[in-house]
Amino acid sequence: MRRLGHHRLHGKAGGVGTKGMVAKLSIGVIVLLICTLSLLFSFNIGGSPEPTRPSKINVEELWESADSGGWRPSSAPRSDWPPPTKETNGYLRVRCNGGLNQQRSAICNAVLAARIMNATLVLPELDANSFWHDANGFQGIYDVEHFIETLKYDVRIVGKIPDVHKNGKTKKIKAFQIRPPRDAPIDWYLTTALKAMKEHSAIYLTPFSHRLAEEIDNPEYQRLRCRVNYHALRFKPHIMKLSESIVDKLRSQGHFMSIHLRFEMDMLAFAGCFDIFNPEEQKILRKYRKENFAEKRLIYNERRAIGKCPLTPEEVGLILRAMRFDNSTRIYLAAGELFGGERFMSPFRTLFPRLDNHSSVDPSEELSASSQGLIGSAVDYMVCLLSDIFMPTYDGPSNFANNLLGHRLYYGFRTTIRPDRKALAPIFIAREKGKTAGFEEAVRRVMLKTNFGGPHKRVSPESFYTNSWPDCFCQMNPKKSSDKCPPDNVVEILESRLESVGDPDSTSQTNSTVAGLER
């Protein structure tokens, strides 16, 4: 058969064809060069490439920490970091509202705010009424002496605003109350807040949750947040001992996984995920939502399709089974009271019968009395931090899960399993419609694309408290000077600077503060 147009490759037209081929080849070379440069550039972001993703899920490897890529946690100052001065601009009081982990990030912000304003921080107050109805304050949960000692190079901290003694008279300083704007920039603290502090000698910021911008273009300020969060904020010795006892009992039989099963009334009401519940349960959820959240039209099918609904206990079990975890896996559940009761837990328990919580592992009187309070939450936090694998089932507005993800990253890139609810939603919906063929393989494909706890670039809306890499990390063999680890004698350097300030009363002030709080 004659091929039409074949004769055009010869004669005069042939020259044009050759030029066209050369042009196409040139374009191809340019495209290839651009792709190569793009690939090389992507590998140099942050000083080194992020660890490559695995081609398959190996459960045995997941029990170990993730690939660090040559990074290690480090929140010590790396540039000139003067100690707090003898002269203070005034006293800063804050009231941290919300649950334990919302309060935790607020405490980090309070320390940073005090540093920014050269203020003396009054030991933060923990709101006892808004959520937990728990009377335990800061000194009932955290090791106060350790908190003050750890931050002595950064800020001055006192237990309460001292009285002013003048001309034989004693005068109490009343803190001027201000409601700070949400995510306030540093400039607000250096202008509005500082002006009020200088005028009144003390200010009281309330409420104090998310009241300082997370993304700050000052790496030393960000590292201070990490020093507070991962070094200074240590639970009281009896809470640490209780947590370690539970971890020892769980680990005595091998590896264990912790799961933050966020299938509780408040989160379900917030998410607007009602349709899987019976009419009476839906009524309860709608009432709770109306009383606690802004009015908004939420359509369940639309919410679920975009991954806005918490995973059900059964869905959590199906994900783990698809990843090849077997029914001998020991699982610690960190959760409040699950909404809907045993009928939702039963399918999960069938798949993974070795389920525990802090009450079942250690039914002590202390935990029984405050299992839903700050102490119970603190124990859950520590057990999840120390577990071999941690899995949050809803890491949207969940401060517990988000803070733990950041802490485990800082604690040595400990393995996390973060299900992509949006990508998994159509797979679960298809299964419910009877399309079960290839279900587990589809789940595995989604899970392979997730990060298992290694260093990764923070992309909005991911919080700094969820991922402080690379700000609070350094490289053993850096390619950029900004990634270099601080000197080994950094503490000695900070100590000598503190001594040069010449405040002989600092130690006695710390001791008297702690003694006063414990009386």
Coordinates of C-alpha atoms in Angstrom, one line a residue:
M1 CA 0.0 0.0 0.0
R2 CA 1.3 3.4 -0.9
R3 CA 1.9 5.7 2.1
L4 CA 0.4 9.1 1.3
G5 CA 2.9 12.0 1.6
H6 CA 6.0 9.8 1.5
H7 CA 7.4 11.7 -1.4
R8 CA 7.5 14.9 0.6
L9 CA 10.5 13.7 2.5
H10 CA 12.7 14.3 -0.6
G11 CA 13.8 17.3 -2.6
K12 CA 13.3 20.9 -1.4
A13 CA 10.8 19.9 1.2
G14 CA 13.4 17.6 2.7
G15 CA 15.4 20.7 3.9
V16 CA 12.4 22.1 5.7
G17 CA 11.8 18.7 7.4
T18 CA 15.4 18.5 8.6
K19 CA 15.1 22.0 10.1
G20 CA 11.9 21.0 11.8
M21 CA 13.4 17.9 13.2
V22 CA 16.4 19.9 14.6
A23 CA 14.0 22.4 16.2
K24 CA 12.1 19.6 17.8
L25 CA 15.3 18.0 19.1
S26 CA 16.4 21.4 20.5
I27 CA 13.1 21.8 22.3
G28 CA 13.4 18.3 23.7
V29 CA 16.9 19.0 25.0
I30 CA 15.7 22.2 26.7
V31 CA 12.7 20.4 28.3
L32 CA 15.0 17.7 29.5
L33 CA 17.5 20.3 30.9
I34 CA 14.6 22.1 32.7
C35 CA 13.3 18.8 34.3
T36 CA 16.9 17.9 35.4
L37 CA 17.4 21.4 37.0
S38 CA 14.0 21.2 38.7
L39 CA 14.8 17.8 40.1
L40 CA 18.2 19.0 41.4
F41 CA 16.6 22.1 42.9
S42 CA 13.9 20.1 44.7
F43 CA 16.6 18.0 46.2
N44 CA 18.4 21.0 47.6
I45 CA 15.4 22.6 49.4
G46 CA 16.1 22.6 53.1
G47 CA 19.7 21.5 52.6
S48 CA 19.0 17.9 51.8
P49 CA 16.4 15.7 50.2
E50 CA 13.5 14.3 52.2
P51 CA 13.7 10.5 52.5
T52 CA 12.3 8.7 49.5
R53 CA 8.9 7.1 49.9
P54 CA 8.8 3.3 50.2
S55 CA 7.5 1.2 47.3
K56 CA 5.5 -1.0 49.7
I57 CA 4.4 -1.0 53.3
N58 CA 6.7 -3.1 55.6
V59 CA 5.0 -3.5 59.0
E60 CA 8.2 -4.6 60.7
E61 CA 10.0 -1.4 59.5
L62 CA 7.1 0.7 60.8
W63 CA 7.8 -0.4 64.4
E64 CA 11.1 1.4 64.1
S65 CA 11.6 5.2 63.8
A66 CA 11.4 6.8 60.4
D67 CA 14.4 7.8 58.3
S68 CA 15.8 11.0 59.7
G69 CA 17.7 12.0 56.5
G70 CA 20.7 13.1 58.6
W71 CA 18.7 15.5 60.8
R72 CA 18.4 15.6 64.6
P73 CA 16.3 17.7 67.0
S74 CA 18.0 20.8 68.3
S75 CA 16.3 23.9 69.7
A76 CA 19.3 25.5 71.4
P77 CA 20.1 29.1 70.2
R78 CA 22.5 29.2 67.3
S79 CA 23.1 33.0 67.2
D80 CA 23.7 35.7 69.8
W81 CA 20.9 35.1 72.5
P82 CA 21.3 37.4 75.4
P83 CA 19.8 36.4 78.8
P84 CA 16.8 38.2 80.2
T85 CA 17.9 41.6 81.6
K86 CA 17.8 42.7 85.2
E87 CA 15.3 45.5 84.3
T88 CA 11.9 44.2 83.2
N89 CA 9.2 46.2 81.4
G90 CA 6.5 44.7 83.7
Y91 CA 4.6 41.5 84.4
L92 CA 2.7 39.3 82.0
R93 CA -0.3 37.2 83.1
V94 CA -2.1 34.9 80.8
R95 CA -5.1 32.6 81.1
C96 CA -4.8 29.6 78.8
N97 CA -8.2 28.3 77.8
G98 CA -9.2 25.0 76.2
G99 CA -8.0 21.4 76.8
L100 CA -4.5 20.3 77.9
N101 CA -2.9 20.6 74.5
Q102 CA -4.5 23.8 73.5
Q103 CA -3.2 25.2 76.8
R104 CA 0.2 23.7 76.1
S105 CA 0.7 25.7 72.9
A106 CA -0.7 28.8 74.7
I107 CA 2.1 28.4 77.3
C108 CA 4.7 28.3 74.6
N109 CA 3.2 31.5 73.1
A110 CA 3.2 33.1 76.5
V111 CA 6.9 32.5 77.1
L112 CA 7.7 33.9 73.6
A113 CA 5.4 36.9 74.2
A114 CA 7.3 37.6 77.5
R115 CA 10.6 37.4 75.7
I116 CA 9.5 39.7 72.9
M117 CA 8.3 42.4 75.5
N118 CA 11.2 41.8 77.9
A119 CA 8.6 41.1 80.5
T120 CA 8.5 38.9 83.6
L121 CA 6.1 36.0 83.0
V122 CA 3.8 35.1 85.8
L123 CA 3.2 31.3 85.9
P124 CA 0.5 30.7 83.3
E125 CA -3.1 30.0 84.5
L126 CA -4.9 27.0 83.2
D127 CA -8.6 27.5 82.6
A128 CA -10.4 25.1 84.8
N129 CA -14.0 25.6 83.6
S130 CA -14.3 25.9 79.8
F131 CA -13.7 22.2 79.0
W132 CA -12.4 19.9 81.7
H133 CA -14.0 21.3 84.8
D134 CA -10.7 20.3 86.4
A135 CA -9.3 22.3 89.3
N136 CA -5.7 21.2 88.7
G137 CA -3.7 24.3 87.7
F138 CA -0.3 24.6 86.2
Q139 CA 1.4 23.5 89.4
G140 CA -0.9 20.5 89.6
I141 CA 0.1 19.2 86.2
Y142 CA 3.6 20.4 85.4
D143 CA 7.0 20.4 87.2
V144 CA 7.2 24.1 88.1
E145 CA 10.9 24.0 89.3
H146 CA 12.0 22.3 86.1
F147 CA 10.0 24.8 84.0
I148 CA 11.6 27.8 85.6
E149 CA 15.1 26.3 85.6
T150 CA 15.0 25.2 81.9
L151 CA 13.9 28.7 80.7
K152 CA 16.2 30.7 82.9
Y153 CA 18.3 31.7 79.9
D154 CA 15.2 33.0 78.1
V155 CA 12.7 34.7 80.4
R156 CA 12.2 35.5 84.1
I157 CA 9.3 33.6 85.7
V158 CA 7.5 34.2 89.0
G159 CA 4.7 32.5 90.7
K160 CA 2.7 35.8 91.3
I161 CA 3.0 39.5 90.8
P162 CA 5.0 40.7 93.9
D163 CA 3.7 43.6 96.0
V164 CA 5.4 47.0 95.8
H165 CA 6.9 48.3 99.0
K166 CA 7.4 52.0 99.1
N167 CA 7.7 54.5 102.0
G168 CA 6.7 51.8 104.5
K169 CA 3.5 50.9 102.6
T170 CA 2.6 47.8 100.6
K171 CA 0.8 48.3 97.3
K172 CA -0.6 45.5 95.2
I173 CA -0.2 45.7 91.4
K174 CA -3.4 45.0 89.5
A175 CA -2.8 43.6 86.0
F176 CA -4.6 45.5 83.2
Q177 CA -6.8 43.1 81.3
I178 CA -6.6 42.9 77.5
R179 CA -8.2 40.6 75.0
P180 CA -5.5 40.0 72.4
P181 CA -6.5 39.5 68.8
R182 CA -6.3 36.0 67.4
D183 CA -2.9 35.2 65.8
A184 CA -1.6 38.6 66.8
P185 CA 1.7 39.6 65.1
I186 CA 4.8 40.5 67.0
D187 CA 4.2 44.2 66.3
W188 CA 1.0 44.0 68.4
Y189 CA 3.0 42.9 71.4
L190 CA 5.7 45.5 70.8
T191 CA 3.1 48.3 70.6
T192 CA -0.4 47.8 72.1
A193 CA 0.6 45.3 74.8
L194 CA 3.9 46.8 75.7
K195 CA 2.4 50.3 76.0
A196 CA -0.2 49.0 78.4
M197 CA 2.4 47.1 80.4
K198 CA 4.6 50.1 80.9
E199 CA 1.6 52.2 81.9
H200 CA 0.1 49.7 84.4
S201 CA 3.2 47.6 85.3
A202 CA 1.3 44.4 84.5
I203 CA -1.1 43.2 81.9
Y204 CA -3.5 40.2 81.9
L205 CA -4.1 38.6 78.5
T206 CA -7.3 36.5 78.5
P207 CA -8.4 34.4 76.7
F208 CA -4.9 33.3 75.6
S209 CA -5.3 30.6 72.9
H210 CA -3.9 31.1 69.4
R211 CA -3.1 34.7 70.3
L212 CA 0.4 34.8 68.7
A213 CA 1.1 34.2 65.1
E214 CA 2.6 30.7 64.4
E215 CA 4.7 31.6 61.4
I216 CA 7.3 34.1 62.6
D217 CA 10.3 35.1 60.5
N218 CA 12.8 34.7 63.3
P219 CA 14.3 31.2 63.8
E220 CA 15.4 31.9 67.3
Y221 CA 11.9 32.8 68.4
Q222 CA 10.6 29.5 66.9
R223 CA 13.4 27.5 68.6
L224 CA 12.3 29.1 71.9
R225 CA 8.8 27.7 71.4
C226 CA 10.4 24.3 70.9
R227 CA 12.5 24.6 74.1
V228 CA 9.3 25.4 76.0
N229 CA 7.2 22.6 74.4
Y230 CA 9.7 19.8 74.3
H231 CA 12.1 20.6 77.2
A232 CA 10.5 22.9 79.8
L233 CA 7.0 21.5 79.9
R234 CA 7.5 18.3 81.8
F235 CA 4.6 16.7 83.8
K236 CA 4.9 16.3 87.5
P237 CA 7.0 13.3 88.7
H238 CA 3.9 11.2 89.7
I239 CA 2.3 11.7 86.3
M240 CA 5.6 10.7 84.6
K241 CA 5.9 7.6 86.8
L242 CA 2.3 6.6 86.2
S243 CA 2.8 7.0 82.4
E244 CA 6.1 5.1 82.3
S245 CA 4.5 2.2 84.3
I246 CA 1.7 1.9 81.7
V247 CA 4.2 1.9 78.9
D248 CA 6.4 -0.7 80.6
K249 CA 3.3 -3.0 81.0
L250 CA 2.3 -2.5 77.4
R251 CA 5.8 -3.1 76.1
S252 CA 6.5 -6.1 78.3
Q253 CA 4.7 -8.1 75.6
G254 CA 6.4 -6.5 72.6
H255 CA 5.7 -3.5 70.4
F256 CA 2.5 -1.5 70.9
M257 CA 0.7 1.1 68.9
S258 CA -1.3 4.1 70.2
I259 CA -4.4 5.5 68.5
H260 CA -6.1 8.7 69.2
L261 CA -9.7 7.6 68.4
R262 CA -11.4 10.9 67.9
F263 CA -15.0 9.5 67.7
E264 CA -16.4 11.7 70.5
M265 CA -19.5 13.8 70.7
D266 CA -17.8 17.2 70.5
M267 CA -15.8 16.3 67.4
L268 CA -18.7 14.6 65.6
A269 CA -20.9 17.6 66.3
F270 CA -18.2 20.0 65.1
A271 CA -17.7 18.0 61.9
G272 CA -21.5 17.8 61.3
C273 CA -21.3 14.0 60.7
F274 CA -24.7 12.9 61.9
D275 CA -26.2 10.5 59.3
I276 CA -24.6 7.3 60.6
F277 CA -26.4 7.7 63.9
N278 CA -29.9 6.9 65.0
P279 CA -32.5 9.7 65.3
E280 CA -32.0 10.1 69.1
E281 CA -28.2 10.3 68.7
Q282 CA -28.6 12.8 65.9
K283 CA -30.8 14.9 68.1
I284 CA -28.1 14.9 70.8
L285 CA -25.4 15.9 68.3
R286 CA -27.4 18.7 66.7
K287 CA -28.2 20.1 70.1
Y288 CA -24.5 20.0 71.1
R289 CA -23.5 21.7 67.9
K290 CA -26.2 24.4 68.2
E291 CA -25.0 25.2 71.8
N292 CA -21.2 25.2 71.1
F293 CA -20.5 26.0 67.5
A294 CA -21.4 28.7 64.9
E295 CA -24.5 28.0 62.8
K296 CA -23.5 26.5 59.5
R297 CA -25.3 24.3 56.9
L298 CA -23.5 21.0 56.8
I299 CA -24.4 18.2 54.4
Y300 CA -23.1 14.8 55.6
N301 CA -22.5 13.3 52.2
E302 CA -20.5 16.3 51.1
R303 CA -18.6 16.5 54.3
R304 CA -17.6 12.9 54.2
A305 CA -16.6 13.0 50.5
I306 CA -14.0 15.6 51.2
G307 CA -12.6 13.8 54.3
K308 CA -14.2 16.1 57.0
C309 CA -15.7 13.3 59.0
P310 CA -13.7 11.5 61.7
L311 CA -12.9 7.9 60.8
T312 CA -15.1 5.4 62.5
P313 CA -13.5 2.7 64.7
E314 CA -14.3 0.1 62.0
E315 CA -12.6 2.2 59.3
V316 CA -9.5 2.5 61.5
G317 CA -9.4 -1.3 61.8
L318 CA -9.8 -1.8 58.1
I319 CA -6.9 0.6 57.3
L320 CA -4.6 -1.2 59.7
R321 CA -5.7 -4.6 58.3
A322 CA -5.0 -3.4 54.8
M323 CA -1.6 -2.3 55.9
R324 CA -1.0 -5.9 57.0
F325 CA -1.1 -5.4 60.8
D326 CA -2.5 -8.7 62.3
N327 CA -4.9 -9.3 65.1
S328 CA -2.1 -9.8 67.6
T329 CA -1.2 -6.1 67.4
R330 CA -1.4 -4.5 70.8
I331 CA -3.3 -1.1 70.7
Y332 CA -3.6 1.6 73.3
L333 CA -6.6 3.8 72.8
A334 CA -6.4 7.5 73.8
A335 CA -9.9 8.7 73.7
G336 CA -12.7 10.1 75.7
E337 CA -16.1 8.5 75.8
L338 CA -16.9 7.1 72.3
F339 CA -20.2 8.3 70.9
G340 CA -22.6 5.6 69.9
G341 CA -21.1 3.1 72.3
E342 CA -20.2 -0.6 71.7
R343 CA -22.0 -1.0 68.4
F344 CA -19.3 1.2 66.8
M345 CA -16.4 -0.4 68.7
S346 CA -17.5 -4.0 68.2
P347 CA -16.3 -4.3 64.5
F348 CA -12.9 -2.7 65.5
R349 CA -12.6 -5.1 68.5
T350 CA -13.3 -8.1 66.2
L351 CA -10.4 -7.1 63.9
F352 CA -8.0 -6.1 66.8
P353 CA -9.0 -7.7 70.1
R354 CA -5.9 -6.5 72.1
L355 CA -7.2 -3.1 72.9
D356 CA -6.3 -1.2 76.1
N357 CA -6.7 2.3 77.6
H358 CA -5.1 3.8 80.7
S359 CA -7.8 2.5 83.0
S360 CA -7.5 -1.1 81.8
V361 CA -3.7 -1.1 82.0
D362 CA -3.5 0.7 85.3
P363 CA -6.9 0.9 87.2
S364 CA -5.4 3.1 89.9
E365 CA -7.5 5.3 92.1
E366 CA -5.8 8.4 90.8
L367 CA -6.7 7.7 87.2
S368 CA -10.2 6.5 88.0
A369 CA -10.9 9.8 89.8
S370 CA -9.7 12.0 86.9
S371 CA -9.8 9.7 83.8
Q372 CA -11.4 12.5 81.7
G373 CA -9.5 15.4 83.4
L374 CA -6.1 16.9 82.9
I375 CA -4.2 14.1 84.6
G376 CA -5.9 11.4 82.4
S377 CA -5.1 13.5 79.3
A378 CA -1.5 14.0 80.5
V379 CA -1.1 10.2 80.9
D380 CA -2.6 9.6 77.5
Y381 CA -0.2 12.1 76.0
M382 CA 2.9 10.5 77.5
V383 CA 1.9 7.0 76.5
C384 CA 1.2 8.1 72.9
L385 CA 4.5 9.9 72.9
L386 CA 6.4 6.8 74.0
S387 CA 4.5 4.3 71.9
D388 CA 6.2 2.7 68.9
I389 CA 3.6 3.9 66.4
F390 CA 1.0 6.7 66.8
M391 CA -2.1 7.0 64.7
P392 CA -4.4 10.0 64.9
T393 CA -7.8 9.4 63.3
Y394 CA -8.8 13.0 63.1
D395 CA -5.9 15.6 63.0
G396 CA -7.9 18.5 61.8
P397 CA -8.7 20.9 64.8
S398 CA -7.4 18.3 67.2
N399 CA -4.8 19.9 69.4
F400 CA -3.9 16.5 71.1
A401 CA -3.1 14.8 67.8
N402 CA -1.3 17.8 66.3
N403 CA 0.9 18.4 69.3
L404 CA 1.8 14.8 69.5
L405 CA 2.7 14.6 65.9
G406 CA 5.1 17.5 66.4
H407 CA 6.5 16.0 69.6
R408 CA 7.1 12.6 68.1
L409 CA 8.9 14.2 65.2
Y410 CA 11.1 16.1 67.6
Y411 CA 11.5 12.9 69.8
G412 CA 13.5 11.2 67.0
F413 CA 11.1 10.9 64.0
R414 CA 9.0 8.3 65.7
T415 CA 6.7 6.5 63.3
T416 CA 3.2 8.0 62.8
I417 CA 0.4 6.8 60.6
R418 CA -1.7 9.7 59.3
P419 CA -4.6 8.5 57.1
D420 CA -5.5 10.8 54.3
R421 CA -9.3 10.9 55.0
K422 CA -10.1 12.7 51.7
A423 CA -8.3 10.1 49.6
L424 CA -9.8 7.2 51.6
A425 CA -13.4 8.5 51.6
P426 CA -14.4 7.3 48.1
I427 CA -12.8 3.9 48.8
F428 CA -14.9 3.4 51.9
I429 CA -18.0 4.7 50.2
A430 CA -17.5 2.2 47.3
R431 CA -17.1 -0.6 49.9
E432 CA -20.4 0.3 51.6
K433 CA -22.0 0.1 48.2
G434 CA -20.8 -3.5 47.8
K435 CA -17.7 -2.8 45.7
T436 CA -15.2 -4.8 47.8
A437 CA -12.9 -6.0 45.0
G438 CA -9.4 -4.5 45.3
F439 CA -10.4 -2.6 48.5
E440 CA -7.3 -3.4 50.6
E441 CA -5.0 -2.7 47.6
A442 CA -6.7 0.7 47.1
V443 CA -6.2 1.6 50.8
R444 CA -2.5 0.6 50.6
R445 CA -1.9 2.8 47.6
V446 CA -3.3 5.8 49.6
M447 CA -1.3 5.0 52.7
L448 CA 1.9 4.6 50.7
K449 CA 1.6 8.3 49.8
T450 CA 1.5 9.4 53.4
N451 CA 4.4 10.5 55.6
F452 CA 5.3 8.0 58.3
G453 CA 7.1 10.5 60.6
G454 CA 10.2 11.5 58.7
P455 CA 11.2 15.1 58.1
H456 CA 9.0 16.9 55.6
K457 CA 8.3 20.5 54.6
R458 CA 5.6 22.3 56.5
V459 CA 2.8 23.4 54.2
S460 CA -0.2 25.4 55.3
P461 CA -2.5 24.5 57.1
E462 CA 0.0 22.3 58.9
S463 CA 0.8 23.9 62.2
F464 CA 4.3 24.8 63.5
Y465 CA 3.4 22.7 66.6
T466 CA 2.7 19.7 64.3
N467 CA 5.9 20.1 62.3
S468 CA 8.8 22.3 63.5
W469 CA 11.2 21.0 60.8
P470 CA 13.6 22.4 59.9
D471 CA 13.4 25.3 62.4
C472 CA 14.0 23.1 65.5
F473 CA 16.4 20.6 63.9
C474 CA 20.0 20.6 62.7
Q475 CA 22.1 18.4 60.4
M476 CA 25.1 16.4 61.4
N477 CA 26.7 17.0 58.0
P478 CA 25.1 20.3 56.9
K479 CA 25.2 21.6 53.3
K480 CA 24.0 25.1 54.5
S481 CA 25.4 27.0 57.4
S482 CA 21.9 27.7 58.7
D483 CA 21.4 24.0 59.3
K484 CA 24.6 23.6 61.3
C485 CA 24.2 22.2 64.9
P486 CA 25.0 24.4 67.8
P487 CA 28.3 23.9 69.7
D488 CA 28.4 21.1 72.2
N489 CA 29.1 23.6 75.0
V490 CA 26.1 25.8 74.2
V491 CA 24.8 25.5 77.8
E492 CA 28.1 26.7 79.2
I493 CA 28.0 29.7 76.9
L494 CA 24.4 30.5 78.0
E495 CA 25.4 30.1 81.6
S496 CA 28.3 32.4 81.4
R497 CA 26.1 35.1 79.7
L498 CA 23.5 34.7 82.5
E499 CA 26.2 35.1 85.1
S500 CA 27.5 38.2 83.4
V501 CA 24.1 39.9 83.9
G502 CA 25.0 39.7 87.6
D503 CA 21.8 38.9 89.3
P504 CA 22.7 37.0 92.5
D505 CA 19.0 36.8 93.5
S506 CA 17.9 34.7 90.5
T507 CA 18.4 31.4 92.2
S508 CA 16.8 32.3 95.5
Q509 CA 13.9 33.9 93.6
T510 CA 13.3 30.6 91.8
N511 CA 13.4 28.6 95.0
S512 CA 11.1 31.0 96.8
T513 CA 8.6 30.9 93.8
V514 CA 8.5 27.1 93.9
A515 CA 8.2 26.9 97.7
G516 CA 5.3 29.5 97.6
L517 CA 3.4 27.4 95.0
E518 CA 3.8 24.2 96.9
R519 CA 2.5 25.5 100.2

